[in-house]
Tab-separated table of C-alpha atoms and ligand atoms in Angstrom:
chain	number	residue	atom	x	y	z
A	1	MET	CA	110.365	137.237	83.926
A	2	ALA	CA	112.053	134.059	82.639
A	3	ALA	CA	109.673	131.274	81.638
A	4	ARG	CA	109.034	128.577	84.212
A	5	SER	CA	108.139	124.901	83.892
A	6	VAL	CA	104.742	123.761	85.139
A	7	ILE	CA	103.391	120.301	85.788
A	8	ARG	CA	100.678	120.100	83.171
A	9	SER	CA	99.374	116.649	84.081
A	10	THR	CA	100.085	113.514	86.092
A	11	GLY	CA	99.614	109.761	85.637
A	12	SER	CA	100.503	106.575	87.458
A	13	TYR	CA	100.485	102.801	87.274
A	14	LEU	CA	100.335	100.203	90.039
A	15	PRO	CA	100.561	96.446	89.443
A	16	GLN	CA	97.380	94.519	90.217
A	17	ARG	CA	98.944	92.168	92.747
A	18	ILE	CA	98.746	93.487	96.314
A	19	LEU	CA	100.939	91.942	99.024
A	20	THR	CA	99.684	92.583	102.565
A	21	ASN	CA	101.648	92.609	105.815
A	22	ASP	CA	99.777	89.499	106.948
A	23	GLU	CA	100.886	87.614	103.826
A	24	LEU	CA	104.514	88.669	104.465
A	25	ALA	CA	104.217	87.466	108.066
A	26	LYS	CA	103.636	83.962	106.678
A	27	GLN	CA	106.981	84.122	104.826
A	28	VAL	CA	109.337	85.802	107.343
A	29	ASP	CA	109.428	86.399	111.098
A	30	THR	CA	107.466	89.649	111.187
A	31	SER	CA	103.960	90.920	111.964
A	32	ASP	CA	101.442	93.422	110.682
A	33	GLU	CA	101.779	95.199	114.040
A	34	TRP	CA	105.601	95.610	113.772
A	35	ILE	CA	105.495	96.819	110.143
A	36	THR	CA	102.588	99.226	110.719
A	37	GLN	CA	104.007	100.698	113.925
A	38	ARG	CA	107.607	101.102	112.685
A	39	THR	CA	106.869	102.232	109.124
A	40	GLY	CA	103.172	102.977	108.501
A	41	ILE	CA	103.129	100.463	105.630
A	42	ARG	CA	100.159	98.075	105.393
A	43	ALA	CA	100.425	96.765	101.827
A	44	ARG	CA	102.426	97.156	98.628
A	45	HIS	CA	101.912	96.310	94.942
A	46	ILE	CA	104.199	93.699	93.376
A	47	ALA	CA	104.815	93.599	89.623
A	48	GLY	CA	104.454	90.336	87.725
A	49	ASP	CA	106.734	88.968	85.015
A	50	GLY	CA	104.845	90.907	82.341
A	51	GLU	CA	105.280	94.191	84.217
A	52	PRO	CA	108.929	95.277	83.935
A	53	THR	CA	109.883	98.842	84.832
A	54	SER	CA	109.547	100.012	81.208
A	55	PHE	CA	105.963	98.710	81.042
A	56	MET	CA	104.934	100.490	84.253
A	57	ALA	CA	106.708	103.686	83.135
A	58	THR	CA	104.942	103.586	79.764
A	59	GLU	CA	101.506	103.067	81.322
A	60	ALA	CA	102.015	105.922	83.798
A	61	ALA	CA	103.173	108.173	80.949
A	62	ARG	CA	100.195	107.150	78.796
A	63	ARG	CA	97.848	108.261	81.584
A	64	ALA	CA	99.671	111.593	81.950
A	65	LEU	CA	99.342	112.148	78.193
A	66	GLU	CA	95.615	111.359	78.348
A	67	ALA	CA	95.121	113.708	81.300
A	68	ALA	CA	96.853	116.520	79.380
A	69	ASN	CA	95.049	115.693	76.137
A	70	CYS	CA	98.500	115.594	74.534
A	71	GLY	CA	99.561	113.474	71.585
A	72	ALA	CA	102.919	111.799	70.958
A	73	ALA	CA	103.998	114.679	68.713
A	74	ASP	CA	103.668	117.156	71.611
A	75	ILE	CA	106.466	115.544	73.673
A	76	ASP	CA	110.090	116.629	73.113
A	77	GLY	CA	111.892	114.296	75.516
A	78	VAL	CA	111.705	111.605	78.218
A	79	ILE	CA	113.594	111.329	81.497
A	80	VAL	CA	113.040	108.256	83.653
A	81	ALA	CA	114.240	108.100	87.244
A	82	THR	CA	114.876	104.469	88.093
A	83	THR	CA	117.292	102.204	89.907
A	84	THR	CA	115.680	99.054	88.482
A	85	PRO	CA	115.967	99.319	84.676
A	86	ASP	CA	114.858	96.294	82.623
A	87	ARG	CA	118.413	96.007	81.237
A	88	SER	CA	121.753	97.701	81.913
A	89	PHE	CA	121.149	99.382	78.572
A	90	PRO	CA	119.376	100.726	76.628
A	91	SER	CA	117.637	103.028	79.081
A	92	VAL	CA	114.042	102.670	80.208
A	93	ALA	CA	113.493	106.127	78.698
A	94	VAL	CA	114.160	104.974	75.125
A	95	GLN	CA	111.808	102.030	75.663
A	96	VAL	CA	109.073	104.449	76.739
A	97	GLN	CA	109.890	106.692	73.788
A	98	SER	CA	109.454	103.791	71.370
A	99	ALA	CA	106.340	102.324	73.036
A	100	LEU	CA	104.571	105.695	72.910
A	101	LYS	CA	105.818	106.398	69.367
A	102	LEU	CA	107.376	109.703	70.431
A	103	LYS	CA	109.507	111.678	67.975
A	104	PRO	CA	113.322	111.605	68.265
A	105	GLY	CA	114.554	113.806	71.108
A	106	PRO	CA	116.494	113.437	74.369
A	107	ALA	CA	115.662	110.241	76.283
A	108	PHE	CA	117.715	108.989	79.218
A	109	ASP	CA	117.551	107.547	82.739
A	110	VAL	CA	118.603	109.211	85.986
A	111	GLN	CA	119.807	107.062	88.890
A	112	ALA	CA	119.595	108.688	92.311
A	113	VAL	CA	117.540	105.937	93.978
A	114	CYS	CA	114.686	107.376	96.077
A	115	SER	CA	115.674	110.981	95.249
A	116	GLY	CA	115.650	110.162	91.529
A	117	PHE	CA	112.350	111.770	90.609
A	118	VAL	CA	113.304	115.141	92.100
A	119	TYR	CA	116.705	114.925	90.377
A	120	ALA	CA	114.976	114.126	87.050
A	121	LEU	CA	112.493	116.966	87.526
A	122	SER	CA	115.361	119.363	88.158
A	123	VAL	CA	117.179	118.251	84.976
A	124	ALA	CA	113.980	118.573	82.914
A	125	ASN	CA	113.343	122.022	84.396
A	126	SER	CA	116.839	123.157	83.349
A	127	MET	CA	116.324	121.788	79.835
A	128	ILE	CA	113.046	123.660	79.497
A	129	GLN	CA	114.477	126.894	80.892
A	130	THR	CA	117.404	126.734	78.461
A	131	ASN	CA	115.049	126.144	75.511
A	132	MET	CA	116.287	122.606	74.802
A	133	ALA	CA	112.727	121.342	75.037
A	134	ARG	CA	109.214	122.653	75.503
A	135	ARG	CA	107.503	119.573	76.964
A	136	ILE	CA	109.191	116.638	78.745
A	137	LEU	CA	107.791	113.442	80.229
A	138	VAL	CA	109.384	113.000	83.658
A	139	ILE	CA	108.787	109.545	85.089
A	140	GLY	CA	109.712	107.680	88.273
A	141	ALA	CA	109.390	103.915	87.791
A	142	GLU	CA	110.634	101.047	89.927
A	143	LYS	CA	110.384	97.299	90.257
A	144	MET	CA	111.958	97.264	93.734
A	145	SER	CA	110.726	93.682	94.252
A	146	SER	CA	113.508	92.610	91.848
A	147	LEU	CA	116.129	93.823	94.377
A	148	ILE	CA	114.582	92.193	97.434
A	149	ASP	CA	115.910	89.236	99.376
A	150	TRP	CA	112.545	87.782	100.398
A	151	ASN	CA	114.190	86.089	103.402
A	152	ASP	CA	115.478	89.386	104.836
A	153	ARG	CA	112.746	90.760	107.094
A	154	THR	CA	114.618	94.031	107.631
A	155	THR	CA	114.103	95.050	103.962
A	156	CYS	CA	111.450	92.855	102.317
A	157	VAL	CA	108.610	94.479	104.254
A	158	LEU	CA	109.515	98.004	103.099
A	159	PHE	CA	109.388	98.135	99.326
A	160	GLY	CA	106.833	98.020	96.508
A	161	ASP	CA	106.568	98.474	92.731
A	162	GLY	CA	104.907	101.133	90.578
A	163	ALA	CA	105.383	104.187	88.395
A	164	GLY	CA	104.320	107.816	88.299
A	165	ALA	CA	104.708	110.379	85.535
A	166	VAL	CA	104.286	114.096	84.929
A	167	ILE	CA	104.338	116.217	81.819
A	168	LEU	CA	106.536	119.203	82.544
A	169	GLU	CA	106.013	122.086	80.135
A	170	ARG	CA	107.239	125.591	79.468
A	171	HIS	CA	104.878	128.206	80.915
A	172	GLU	CA	105.112	131.798	79.736
A	173	ASP	CA	102.269	133.339	81.813
A	174	ASP	CA	103.322	135.591	84.656
A	175	ASP	CA	100.895	133.954	87.123
A	176	GLY	CA	103.419	132.625	89.636
A	177	ARG	CA	102.895	128.982	88.623
A	178	GLY	CA	105.788	126.631	87.985
A	179	ILE	CA	108.911	125.209	89.600
A	180	LEU	CA	110.343	127.851	91.936
A	181	SER	CA	113.489	126.062	93.073
A	182	THR	CA	115.153	122.646	93.141
A	183	HIS	CA	117.786	121.478	95.629
A	184	LEU	CA	119.946	118.401	94.958
A	185	TYR	CA	122.469	116.802	97.315
A	186	ALA	CA	124.506	113.644	97.791
A	187	ASN	CA	127.070	112.482	100.326
A	188	GLY	CA	128.957	109.520	98.890
A	189	ASP	CA	130.741	108.936	102.202
A	190	LEU	CA	127.427	107.485	103.393
A	191	ARG	CA	127.077	105.071	100.454
A	192	ASP	CA	127.546	101.992	102.656
A	193	LEU	CA	124.409	102.739	104.690
A	194	LEU	CA	122.177	101.610	101.835
A	195	TYR	CA	123.270	99.661	98.761
A	196	THR	CA	122.808	96.532	96.670
A	197	ASP	CA	125.273	93.702	97.227
A	198	GLY	CA	125.690	93.182	93.476
A	199	GLY	CA	126.133	94.967	90.173
A	200	THR	CA	126.608	94.362	86.465
A	201	CYS	CA	130.413	94.705	86.438
A	202	THR	CA	131.054	93.063	89.817
A	203	THR	CA	128.784	90.092	90.521
A	204	GLY	CA	126.984	90.094	87.188
A	205	THR	CA	123.595	90.373	88.895
A	206	ALA	CA	121.776	93.353	90.386
A	207	GLY	CA	122.051	91.911	93.915
A	208	HIS	CA	119.811	92.577	96.903
A	209	ILE	CA	119.151	95.653	99.030
A	210	VAL	CA	121.212	95.980	102.199
A	211	MET	CA	120.168	98.768	104.572
A	212	HIS	CA	121.395	100.027	107.920
A	213	GLY	CA	117.908	101.275	108.677
A	214	ARG	CA	118.520	103.089	111.955
A	215	GLU	CA	121.425	105.159	110.508
A	216	VAL	CA	119.509	105.936	107.319
A	217	PHE	CA	116.553	106.994	109.454
A	218	LYS	CA	118.670	109.412	111.535
A	219	ASN	CA	120.249	110.963	108.441
A	220	ALA	CA	116.854	111.243	106.747
A	221	VAL	CA	115.345	113.212	109.633
A	222	THR	CA	118.354	115.569	109.781
A	223	TYR	CA	118.781	116.128	106.044
A	224	MET	CA	115.032	116.579	105.459
A	225	ALA	CA	114.858	119.222	108.199
A	226	GLU	CA	117.888	121.029	106.707
A	227	ILE	CA	116.692	120.975	103.124
A	228	VAL	CA	113.203	122.184	104.002
A	229	GLU	CA	114.789	125.148	105.813
A	230	GLU	CA	116.915	125.842	102.732
A	231	VAL	CA	113.843	125.798	100.453
A	232	LEU	CA	112.030	128.312	102.678
A	233	ASP	CA	115.096	130.606	102.919
A	234	LYS	CA	115.837	130.523	99.205
A	235	ASN	CA	112.242	131.419	98.318
A	236	HIS	CA	111.823	133.948	101.165
A	237	ILE	CA	108.662	132.254	102.410
A	238	ASP	CA	107.353	131.002	105.743
A	239	ALA	CA	106.398	127.389	106.308
A	240	ASN	CA	102.744	128.441	106.359
A	241	ALA	CA	102.980	129.321	102.643
A	242	ILE	CA	103.174	125.594	101.848
A	243	ASP	CA	99.802	124.102	100.909
A	244	TRP	CA	100.938	120.509	100.397
A	245	LEU	CA	103.946	118.397	101.302
A	246	VAL	CA	104.467	115.458	98.928
A	247	PRO	CA	107.272	113.545	100.643
A	248	HIS	CA	109.149	110.420	99.652
A	249	GLN	CA	107.152	107.533	101.074
A	250	ALA	CA	109.686	105.519	103.094
A	251	ASN	CA	108.582	105.761	106.701
A	252	LEU	CA	105.630	107.560	108.302
A	253	ARG	CA	107.818	108.625	111.228
A	254	ILE	CA	110.245	110.435	108.890
A	255	ILE	CA	107.301	112.103	107.104
A	256	THR	CA	105.725	113.175	110.404
A	257	SER	CA	108.990	114.657	111.614
A	258	THR	CA	109.328	116.797	108.449
A	259	ALA	CA	105.682	117.891	108.714
A	260	GLU	CA	106.288	118.924	112.340
A	261	LYS	CA	109.339	120.919	111.256
A	262	LEU	CA	107.073	122.780	108.807
A	263	ASN	CA	104.273	123.046	111.368
A	264	LEU	CA	102.080	121.461	108.716
A	265	PRO	CA	99.039	119.431	109.857
A	266	MET	CA	99.057	115.861	108.536
A	267	ASP	CA	95.932	116.520	106.440
A	268	ARG	CA	98.197	118.731	104.270
A	269	VAL	CA	100.690	115.907	103.758
A	270	VAL	CA	100.127	113.372	100.995
A	271	VAL	CA	100.590	109.892	102.440
A	272	THR	CA	100.294	106.805	100.236
A	273	LEU	CA	102.924	104.558	101.795
A	274	ASP	CA	100.270	102.645	103.737
A	275	ARG	CA	99.080	101.230	100.369
A	276	HIS	CA	102.215	101.547	98.188
A	277	GLY	CA	105.170	100.938	100.523
A	278	ASN	CA	108.449	102.514	99.456
A	279	THR	CA	108.514	102.602	95.652
A	280	SER	CA	111.814	104.541	95.543
A	281	ALA	CA	111.865	107.019	92.606
A	282	ALA	CA	108.200	106.293	91.847
A	283	SER	CA	106.917	107.294	95.271
A	284	ILE	CA	106.590	111.078	94.827
A	285	PRO	CA	104.937	111.011	91.368
A	286	LEU	CA	102.636	108.187	92.536
A	287	ALA	CA	101.603	110.204	95.593
A	288	LEU	CA	101.236	113.365	93.491
A	289	ASP	CA	98.998	111.650	90.939
A	290	HIS	CA	96.830	110.261	93.730
A	291	ALA	CA	96.434	113.699	95.349
A	292	VAL	CA	95.722	115.432	92.030
A	293	ARG	CA	93.168	112.875	90.866
A	294	CYS	CA	91.256	112.887	94.142
A	295	GLY	CA	91.069	116.688	93.953
A	296	ASP	CA	93.290	117.463	96.945
A	297	ILE	CA	96.088	119.301	95.146
A	298	GLN	CA	94.625	122.155	93.107
A	299	ARG	CA	96.100	124.423	90.464
A	300	GLY	CA	97.874	127.429	91.989
A	301	GLN	CA	98.696	125.743	95.304
A	302	MET	CA	102.221	125.693	96.740
A	303	VAL	CA	103.634	122.170	96.784
A	304	LEU	CA	106.882	120.887	98.302
A	305	PHE	CA	108.553	117.618	97.251
A	306	GLU	CA	111.344	116.107	99.368
A	307	ALA	CA	113.182	112.770	99.287
A	308	LEU	CA	116.181	110.864	100.591
A	309	GLY	CA	117.661	107.614	99.341
A	310	GLY	CA	120.729	105.479	98.699
A	311	GLY	CA	123.934	107.409	98.098
A	312	LEU	CA	122.976	108.970	100.322
A	313	THR	CA	121.168	111.357	98.009
A	314	TRP	CA	118.561	113.866	99.075
A	315	ALA	CA	116.580	116.495	97.209
A	316	ALA	CA	113.658	118.908	97.307
A	317	ALA	CA	111.615	120.970	94.879
A	318	LEU	CA	109.172	123.808	95.493
A	319	LEU	CA	106.522	124.595	92.916
A	320	ARG	CA	103.279	126.432	92.462
A	321	PHE	CA	101.152	123.703	90.908
B	1	LIG	N1	109.678	92.485	111.686
B	1	LIG	C1	109.957	92.323	112.982
B	1	LIG	N2	111.093	92.759	113.557
B	1	LIG	C2	111.990	93.380	112.762
B	1	LIG	C3	111.780	93.576	111.382
B	1	LIG	C4	110.566	93.092	110.849
B	1	LIG	N3	110.243	93.241	109.553
B	1	LIG	N4	112.833	94.222	110.860
B	1	LIG	C5	113.699	94.437	111.868
B	1	LIG	N5	113.187	93.915	113.025
B	1	LIG	C6	113.792	93.936	114.354
B	1	LIG	C7	115.300	94.125	114.322
B	1	LIG	O1	115.943	92.879	114.129
B	1	LIG	C8	115.554	94.726	115.677
B	1	LIG	O2	115.581	93.690	116.618
B	1	LIG	P1	116.636	93.768	117.856
B	1	LIG	O3	116.263	95.009	118.616
B	1	LIG	O4	116.356	92.493	118.576
B	1	LIG	O5	117.992	93.839	117.225
B	1	LIG	C9	114.318	95.575	115.955
B	1	LIG	O6	113.305	95.080	115.056
B	1	LIG	C10	114.526	97.055	115.721
B	1	LIG	O7	115.201	97.232	114.454
B	1	LIG	P2	115.592	98.663	113.930
B	1	LIG	O8	116.303	98.502	112.612
B	1	LIG	O9	116.256	99.449	114.990
B	1	LIG	O10	114.124	99.265	113.683
B	1	LIG	P3	113.719	100.730	113.310
B	1	LIG	O11	112.742	101.237	114.292
B	1	LIG	O12	114.912	101.594	112.988
B	1	LIG	O13	112.906	100.494	111.950
B	1	LIG	C11	113.245	100.793	109.572
B	1	LIG	C12	113.562	99.953	110.826
B	1	LIG	C13	111.747	100.732	109.347
B	1	LIG	C14	113.993	100.225	108.392
B	1	LIG	C15	113.664	102.262	109.829
B	1	LIG	O14	114.958	102.303	110.364
B	1	LIG	C16	113.623	103.111	108.573
B	1	LIG	O15	112.579	103.407	108.052
B	1	LIG	N6	114.802	103.586	108.083
B	1	LIG	C17	114.891	104.533	106.978
B	1	LIG	C18	114.473	103.919	105.665
B	1	LIG	C19	114.690	104.927	104.559
B	1	LIG	O16	114.323	106.086	104.656
B	1	LIG	N7	115.321	104.518	103.456
B	1	LIG	C20	115.678	105.465	102.430
B	1	LIG	C21	115.019	105.215	101.163
B	1	LIG	S1	115.236	103.564	100.542
B	1	LIG	C22	116.240	103.647	99.123
B	1	LIG	O17	116.834	104.613	98.803
B	1	LIG	C23	116.342	102.381	98.305
């Protein structure tokens, strides 16, 4: 059997500052009741000036290294999924590489917005399976607050900052563990449903998030249902083989609809959006780290990741943890 890649360890970082729904209601015309009912979000962490994306990514990675008892010399490469890099270039990945004193090796960013972590995991998995690397840090890190128009109530209540990391490593044992399949999609015709109204080569600034929420919501429910079906078919398993769903944390109603599709009770779904909000590419590794550290997700269990974001992009990965 060909070697697989396993998640050896996880780590995460959340900024200290917590912004509650009630605080937001003092700034824009909204309420804790509206935000909680429509999204499930109650609070989010907001990074300060000294916490750029590279800092959060580095801290999350440091914690994953500690959890794995790995040193800098054990890591062959870094992939960071982010849509909020500190600078247009160099990448966040090379900043992490330098901060952690890693040896020279591949280091680059992947931009697929909220699906970015699953995209990055898929790329790292391919690199490991083709013997380009043995152990790769895969990180999702976002400072979404830097893209927010704090006067726009339709978006400012949704997002938060943070980072999550995993060490993905080659696994030779024939014990069924590892990434079983990854599924990546995009439909660029839907790019105007969710975008920033700026960019380096157009306005010279990153701009602010613009979202046609209702349309994104409808597409998310449809695409998530389709991709979950595809994962089950490809792996010849029933929905009841899934132990844990670790979904992108954008809206509790989207998560619930996917769980219903899988016939999975909500106590088998990792939900952190009530405390984290939507942290884009960081949301799955943040949720994963939470579930691993509190002992919910155990070695050998079947775990499904799924996400949808700007692009539109959407993606899923099935793995035996
Ligand atoms: N507080 C109070 N009222 C609000 C707020 C707010 N914060 N925001 C919008 N409203 C109002 C609207 O103005 C509208 O009022 P109207 O009926 O008088 O016109 C009403 O609430 C309903 O607005 P909708 O947009 O229809 O609300 P909906 O139930 O669709 O919820 C939401 C909006 C939460 C954005 C939802 O559509 C959603 O979650 N969409 C998907 C988000 C997603 O998955 N994004 C992908 C990842 S993000 C990324 O990739 C960067």
